């Protein structure tokens, strides 16, 4: 059985790490460079850096900040936010990212997924998907963009399948309903997407205890769990969470 990954997410706004609830009321919680170095020390498997305002403001990635974060970590590093062209992908990789997360820009220009995969490889292109419950959508979940502020016509399951067909090698699936609430991941949504696509699915949104991670990595069929609040402000450490998961019989990287 493949070992599950623990990934820490740094949501960045105006150069600072921020955290909100259901994509709203974000507060400043620290310097992303220092935080990345600390989570690397704790043994995190991968790091995700999202510039949460880049697409909404119509600008590209902050390459200097990405480079400074990359200099502190020697693990897979995924960057998203405002990456809207092959040139943006190339410059972000040159700044130190191993993976590129395409979310709003992928919805607006699906060709970016296929072209990015062709030029840089499927393993480099990650679909970031923000989804929320919507009874009018075929799967019961709808895709949102621009930091969860704009509703689209895309059904979550249909979009996941299409993105993988276009070349996405991984999906970071964030439940808007569960984001920052710390009551557990959206297991129904995660399992549905994980069973629909042949690539790894990373569950995001709702992690509050190690048991929540165990649930989504087993019942939810996620390949990895993304955390933020747990290590940012709830007193947990990455190595402590991994010990708890091992004790629960969940295979994780140590």
mmCIF file of C-alpha atoms in Angstrom:
data_model
loop_
_atom_site.group_PDB
_atom_site.id
_atom_site.type_symbol
_atom_site.label_atom_id
_atom_site.label_comp_id
_atom_site.label_asym_id
_atom_site.label_seq_id
_atom_site.Cartn_x
_atom_site.Cartn_y
_atom_site.Cartn_z
ATOM 1 C CA UNK A 1 0.000 0.000 0.000
ATOM 2 C CA UNK A 2 1.369 3.405 -0.964
ATOM 3 C CA UNK A 3 2.197 5.615 1.970
ATOM 4 C CA UNK A 4 -0.029 8.634 2.452
ATOM 5 C CA UNK A 5 1.372 12.159 2.320
ATOM 6 C CA UNK A 6 0.891 15.057 4.731
ATOM 7 C CA UNK A 7 1.015 18.430 2.998
ATOM 8 C CA UNK A 8 0.996 21.866 4.613
ATOM 9 C CA UNK A 9 -0.676 24.732 2.799
ATOM 10 C CA UNK A 10 0.440 28.340 3.053
ATOM 11 C CA UNK A 11 -2.269 30.698 1.806
ATOM 12 C CA UNK A 12 -0.476 33.941 1.013
ATOM 13 C CA UNK A 13 -1.947 37.423 0.734
ATOM 14 C CA UNK A 14 0.170 40.554 0.252
ATOM 15 C CA UNK A 15 3.304 38.559 1.015
ATOM 16 C CA UNK A 16 2.080 37.174 4.342
ATOM 17 C CA UNK A 17 0.579 33.829 5.339
ATOM 18 C CA UNK A 18 -3.132 34.186 6.046
ATOM 19 C CA UNK A 19 -5.976 31.946 7.197
ATOM 20 C CA UNK A 20 -9.722 32.306 6.932
ATOM 21 C CA UNK A 21 -12.928 30.336 7.301
ATOM 22 C CA UNK A 22 -14.791 29.309 4.134
ATOM 23 C CA UNK A 23 -12.475 31.658 2.200
ATOM 24 C CA UNK A 24 -13.509 34.717 4.243
ATOM 25 C CA UNK A 25 -12.293 36.873 7.156
ATOM 26 C CA UNK A 26 -8.630 36.106 6.576
ATOM 27 C CA UNK A 27 -6.140 37.135 9.243
ATOM 28 C CA UNK A 28 -2.349 37.511 9.105
ATOM 29 C CA UNK A 29 -0.617 34.601 10.831
ATOM 30 C CA UNK A 30 3.044 34.961 9.883
ATOM 31 C CA UNK A 31 5.909 35.053 7.434
ATOM 32 C CA UNK A 32 5.659 32.300 4.791
ATOM 33 C CA UNK A 33 9.427 31.869 4.520
ATOM 34 C CA UNK A 34 9.890 31.245 8.246
ATOM 35 C CA UNK A 35 6.812 29.021 8.395
ATOM 36 C CA UNK A 36 7.966 26.924 5.432
ATOM 37 C CA UNK A 37 11.339 26.364 7.101
ATOM 38 C CA UNK A 38 9.668 25.248 10.337
ATOM 39 C CA UNK A 39 7.295 22.786 8.643
ATOM 40 C CA UNK A 40 10.184 21.349 6.669
ATOM 41 C CA UNK A 41 12.035 20.824 9.966
ATOM 42 C CA UNK A 42 8.966 19.031 11.347
ATOM 43 C CA UNK A 43 9.021 16.538 8.471
ATOM 44 C CA UNK A 44 6.239 17.657 6.146
ATOM 45 C CA UNK A 45 6.151 15.654 2.902
ATOM 46 C CA UNK A 46 5.233 18.520 0.592
ATOM 47 C CA UNK A 47 4.444 22.204 0.773
ATOM 48 C CA UNK A 48 1.758 24.103 -1.133
ATOM 49 C CA UNK A 49 1.920 27.877 -1.586
ATOM 50 C CA UNK A 50 -1.236 29.636 -2.788
ATOM 51 C CA UNK A 51 -1.305 33.330 -3.633
ATOM 52 C CA UNK A 52 -5.007 33.670 -2.881
ATOM 53 C CA UNK A 53 -5.449 37.142 -4.399
ATOM 54 C CA UNK A 54 -3.396 36.870 -7.603
ATOM 55 C CA UNK A 55 -6.192 35.742 -9.942
ATOM 56 C CA UNK A 56 -8.756 38.114 -8.464
ATOM 57 C CA UNK A 57 -6.341 41.017 -8.907
ATOM 58 C CA UNK A 58 -5.271 39.925 -12.375
ATOM 59 C CA UNK A 59 -1.564 39.586 -11.663
ATOM 60 C CA UNK A 60 1.019 36.837 -11.873
ATOM 61 C CA UNK A 61 2.950 34.977 -9.180
ATOM 62 C CA UNK A 62 5.290 36.732 -6.742
ATOM 63 C CA UNK A 63 8.503 35.116 -7.936
ATOM 64 C CA UNK A 64 10.836 36.644 -5.349
ATOM 65 C CA UNK A 65 8.769 35.309 -2.446
ATOM 66 C CA UNK A 66 8.418 31.904 -4.119
ATOM 67 C CA UNK A 67 12.192 31.750 -4.545
ATOM 68 C CA UNK A 68 12.794 32.602 -0.885
ATOM 69 C CA UNK A 69 10.365 29.906 0.277
ATOM 70 C CA UNK A 70 11.903 27.347 -2.113
ATOM 71 C CA UNK A 71 15.363 28.044 -0.688
ATOM 72 C CA UNK A 72 14.193 26.801 2.718
ATOM 73 C CA UNK A 73 12.614 23.486 1.735
ATOM 74 C CA UNK A 74 14.013 20.415 -0.008
ATOM 75 C CA UNK A 75 10.766 18.570 -0.654
ATOM 76 C CA UNK A 76 8.184 18.846 -3.445
ATOM 77 C CA UNK A 77 6.938 22.440 -3.533
ATOM 78 C CA UNK A 78 3.700 23.329 -5.344
ATOM 79 C CA UNK A 79 2.765 26.912 -6.216
ATOM 80 C CA UNK A 80 -0.597 28.305 -7.305
ATOM 81 C CA UNK A 81 -2.242 31.650 -7.840
ATOM 82 C CA UNK A 82 -2.200 33.903 -10.879
ATOM 83 C CA UNK A 83 -0.413 31.422 -13.167
ATOM 84 C CA UNK A 84 -2.089 32.059 -16.488
ATOM 85 C CA UNK A 85 0.430 31.200 -19.202
ATOM 86 C CA UNK A 86 3.226 28.813 -20.146
ATOM 87 C CA UNK A 87 5.634 31.661 -19.414
ATOM 88 C CA UNK A 88 4.192 31.975 -15.886
ATOM 89 C CA UNK A 89 4.625 28.224 -15.367
ATOM 90 C CA UNK A 90 8.216 28.337 -16.596
ATOM 91 C CA UNK A 91 9.180 31.327 -14.445
ATOM 92 C CA UNK A 92 7.558 29.766 -11.351
ATOM 93 C CA UNK A 93 9.462 26.514 -11.865
ATOM 94 C CA UNK A 94 12.674 28.468 -12.347
ATOM 95 C CA UNK A 95 11.923 30.243 -9.061
ATOM 96 C CA UNK A 96 11.985 26.873 -7.314
ATOM 97 C CA UNK A 97 8.592 25.156 -7.647
ATOM 98 C CA UNK A 98 8.364 21.490 -8.658
ATOM 99 C CA UNK A 99 4.608 21.575 -9.251
ATOM 100 C CA UNK A 100 2.198 24.196 -10.543
ATOM 101 C CA UNK A 101 -1.391 24.406 -9.301
ATOM 102 C CA UNK A 102 -3.892 25.688 -11.856
ATOM 103 C CA UNK A 103 -7.293 26.640 -10.488
ATOM 104 C CA UNK A 104 -9.150 29.705 -11.769
ATOM 105 C CA UNK A 105 -6.875 30.023 -14.786
ATOM 106 C CA UNK A 106 -7.503 26.381 -15.761
ATOM 107 C CA UNK A 107 -11.252 26.988 -15.778
ATOM 108 C CA UNK A 108 -10.838 30.121 -17.884
ATOM 109 C CA UNK A 109 -8.356 28.470 -20.250
ATOM 110 C CA UNK A 110 -8.398 24.623 -20.123
ATOM 111 C CA UNK A 111 -5.776 24.560 -22.897
ATOM 112 C CA UNK A 112 -3.280 25.704 -20.241
ATOM 113 C CA UNK A 113 -3.533 22.275 -18.593
ATOM 114 C CA UNK A 114 -2.792 20.340 -21.778
ATOM 115 C CA UNK A 115 -0.069 22.709 -22.935
ATOM 116 C CA UNK A 116 1.540 22.779 -19.487
ATOM 117 C CA UNK A 117 1.510 18.979 -19.324
ATOM 118 C CA UNK A 118 2.978 18.731 -22.812
ATOM 119 C CA UNK A 119 5.829 21.129 -22.084
ATOM 120 C CA UNK A 120 6.632 20.285 -18.465
ATOM 121 C CA UNK A 121 5.099 16.828 -17.888
ATOM 122 C CA UNK A 122 1.878 15.647 -16.257
ATOM 123 C CA UNK A 123 3.585 15.295 -12.875
ATOM 124 C CA UNK A 124 4.144 19.054 -12.857
ATOM 125 C CA UNK A 125 0.533 20.109 -13.465
ATOM 126 C CA UNK A 126 -1.862 20.010 -10.509
ATOM 127 C CA UNK A 127 -5.525 20.891 -10.785
ATOM 128 C CA UNK A 128 -6.605 23.016 -7.843
ATOM 129 C CA UNK A 129 -10.377 22.727 -7.470
ATOM 130 C CA UNK A 130 -12.599 24.614 -5.038
ATOM 131 C CA UNK A 131 -15.995 22.953 -4.781
ATOM 132 C CA UNK A 132 -19.152 23.475 -2.736
ATOM 133 C CA UNK A 133 -22.436 21.631 -2.369
ATOM 134 C CA UNK A 134 -24.998 22.529 -5.014
ATOM 135 C CA UNK A 135 -28.078 20.382 -5.556
ATOM 136 C CA UNK A 136 -28.437 21.722 -9.112
ATOM 137 C CA UNK A 137 -25.095 20.225 -10.174
ATOM 138 C CA UNK A 138 -25.165 16.637 -11.553
ATOM 139 C CA UNK A 139 -22.767 15.354 -8.872
ATOM 140 C CA UNK A 140 -24.163 17.573 -6.143
ATOM 141 C CA UNK A 141 -21.070 19.793 -6.106
ATOM 142 C CA UNK A 142 -20.155 22.872 -8.146
ATOM 143 C CA UNK A 143 -16.798 24.446 -8.973
ATOM 144 C CA UNK A 144 -15.959 27.980 -7.826
ATOM 145 C CA UNK A 145 -13.066 30.208 -8.897
ATOM 146 C CA UNK A 146 -11.304 33.425 -7.855
ATOM 147 C CA UNK A 147 -10.752 32.258 -4.298
ATOM 148 C CA UNK A 148 -14.227 30.804 -3.965
ATOM 149 C CA UNK A 149 -15.911 34.075 -4.860
ATOM 150 C CA UNK A 150 -17.219 33.242 -8.335
ATOM 151 C CA UNK A 151 -19.644 30.392 -9.099
ATOM 152 C CA UNK A 152 -19.098 28.548 -12.375
ATOM 153 C CA UNK A 153 -21.251 26.307 -14.540
ATOM 154 C CA UNK A 154 -18.862 23.392 -13.993
ATOM 155 C CA UNK A 155 -19.839 20.260 -12.121
ATOM 156 C CA UNK A 156 -17.054 19.150 -9.776
ATOM 157 C CA UNK A 157 -16.886 15.512 -10.873
ATOM 158 C CA UNK A 158 -17.153 16.322 -14.579
ATOM 159 C CA UNK A 159 -14.437 18.978 -14.305
ATOM 160 C CA UNK A 160 -12.082 16.635 -12.430
ATOM 161 C CA UNK A 161 -12.433 13.968 -15.107
ATOM 162 C CA UNK A 162 -11.951 16.448 -17.925
ATOM 163 C CA UNK A 163 -8.901 18.065 -16.314
ATOM 164 C CA UNK A 164 -7.189 14.697 -15.942
ATOM 165 C CA UNK A 165 -7.997 13.886 -19.581
ATOM 166 C CA UNK A 166 -6.344 17.187 -20.499
ATOM 167 C CA UNK A 167 -3.192 16.230 -18.606
ATOM 168 C CA UNK A 168 -3.463 17.128 -14.909
ATOM 169 C CA UNK A 169 -1.341 14.663 -12.933
ATOM 170 C CA UNK A 170 -2.861 15.369 -9.534
ATOM 171 C CA UNK A 171 -5.861 17.131 -7.976
ATOM 172 C CA UNK A 172 -5.968 19.258 -4.846
ATOM 173 C CA UNK A 173 -9.628 19.126 -3.897
ATOM 174 C CA UNK A 174 -10.758 21.823 -1.507
ATOM 175 C CA UNK A 175 -14.206 21.786 0.059
ATOM 176 C CA UNK A 176 -15.393 25.366 0.482
ATOM 177 C CA UNK A 177 -18.052 24.161 2.913
ATOM 178 C CA UNK A 178 -15.466 22.562 5.200
ATOM 179 C CA UNK A 179 -12.629 25.071 4.746
ATOM 180 C CA UNK A 180 -11.255 26.349 8.036
ATOM 181 C CA UNK A 181 -14.170 24.905 10.060
ATOM 182 C CA UNK A 182 -11.969 22.143 11.557
ATOM 183 C CA UNK A 183 -14.848 19.659 11.765
ATOM 184 C CA UNK A 184 -13.437 17.124 9.327
ATOM 185 C CA UNK A 185 -12.917 16.783 5.586
ATOM 186 C CA UNK A 186 -15.784 16.418 3.126
ATOM 187 C CA UNK A 187 -15.610 12.644 2.796
ATOM 188 C CA UNK A 188 -18.429 12.242 0.271
ATOM 189 C CA UNK A 189 -16.912 14.744 -2.145
ATOM 190 C CA UNK A 190 -13.368 13.420 -1.704
ATOM 191 C CA UNK A 191 -14.304 9.778 -2.220
ATOM 192 C CA UNK A 192 -16.406 10.638 -5.284
ATOM 193 C CA UNK A 193 -13.528 12.457 -6.992
ATOM 194 C CA UNK A 194 -10.908 9.905 -5.912
ATOM 195 C CA UNK A 195 -12.964 7.082 -7.442
ATOM 196 C CA UNK A 196 -13.600 9.057 -10.639
ATOM 197 C CA UNK A 197 -9.995 9.799 -11.636
ATOM 198 C CA UNK A 198 -6.823 7.685 -12.006
ATOM 199 C CA UNK A 199 -4.483 10.304 -10.488
ATOM 200 C CA UNK A 200 -3.714 11.158 -6.831
ATOM 201 C CA UNK A 201 -6.310 13.268 -5.011
ATOM 202 C CA UNK A 202 -5.259 15.530 -2.149
ATOM 203 C CA UNK A 203 -8.032 16.334 0.323
ATOM 204 C CA UNK A 204 -8.192 19.922 1.528
ATOM 205 C CA UNK A 205 -10.490 21.801 3.879
ATOM 206 C CA UNK A 206 -11.687 20.806 7.320
ATOM 207 C CA UNK A 207 -8.754 19.130 9.059
ATOM 208 C CA UNK A 208 -8.934 19.702 12.816
ATOM 209 C CA UNK A 209 -7.663 16.493 14.424
ATOM 210 C CA UNK A 210 -5.438 13.564 13.384
ATOM 211 C CA UNK A 211 -8.588 11.429 13.276
ATOM 212 C CA UNK A 212 -9.968 13.698 10.552
ATOM 213 C CA UNK A 213 -6.874 12.924 8.470
ATOM 214 C CA UNK A 214 -7.194 9.209 9.166
ATOM 215 C CA UNK A 215 -10.818 9.315 8.011
ATOM 216 C CA UNK A 216 -10.152 11.079 4.719
ATOM 217 C CA UNK A 217 -7.062 8.977 3.945
ATOM 218 C CA UNK A 218 -9.025 5.750 4.452
ATOM 219 C CA UNK A 219 -12.797 6.175 4.032
ATOM 220 C CA UNK A 220 -12.330 9.218 1.797
ATOM 221 C CA UNK A 221 -9.754 7.380 -0.353
ATOM 222 C CA UNK A 222 -7.500 10.442 -0.558
ATOM 223 C CA UNK A 223 -3.832 9.918 -1.411
ATOM 224 C CA UNK A 224 -2.770 12.849 0.739
ATOM 225 C CA UNK A 225 -4.221 15.283 3.255
ATOM 226 C CA UNK A 226 -3.574 18.986 3.172
ATOM 227 C CA UNK A 227 -3.523 20.822 6.493
ATOM 228 C CA UNK A 228 -3.214 24.440 7.540
ATOM 229 C CA UNK A 229 -5.006 25.534 10.743
ATOM 230 C CA UNK A 230 -3.891 22.429 12.639
ATOM 231 C CA UNK A 231 -0.240 23.380 12.469
ATOM 232 C CA UNK A 232 -0.652 27.135 12.075
ATOM 233 C CA UNK A 233 -2.677 27.786 15.198
ATOM 234 C CA UNK A 234 -3.959 24.630 16.927
ATOM 235 C CA UNK A 235 -0.751 23.379 18.497
ATOM 236 C CA UNK A 236 -0.230 20.295 16.345
ATOM 237 C CA UNK A 237 3.079 19.446 14.687
ATOM 238 C CA UNK A 238 3.604 17.492 11.483
ATOM 239 C CA UNK A 239 5.681 14.806 13.199
ATOM 240 C CA UNK A 240 3.087 14.497 15.971
ATOM 241 C CA UNK A 241 0.270 14.060 13.451
ATOM 242 C CA UNK A 242 2.287 11.389 11.647
ATOM 243 C CA UNK A 243 2.826 9.496 14.905
ATOM 244 C CA UNK A 244 -0.919 9.551 15.568
ATOM 245 C CA UNK A 245 -1.673 8.314 12.058
ATOM 246 C CA UNK A 246 0.842 5.488 12.400
ATOM 247 C CA UNK A 247 -0.790 4.500 15.682
ATOM 248 C CA UNK A 248 -4.139 4.427 13.873
ATOM 249 C CA UNK A 249 -2.743 2.090 11.228
ATOM 250 C CA UNK A 250 -2.538 4.652 8.439
ATOM 251 C CA UNK A 251 0.715 4.248 6.470
ATOM 252 C CA UNK A 252 2.530 7.581 6.265
ATOM 253 C CA UNK A 253 6.021 8.654 5.319
ATOM 254 C CA UNK A 254 8.400 8.976 8.271
#
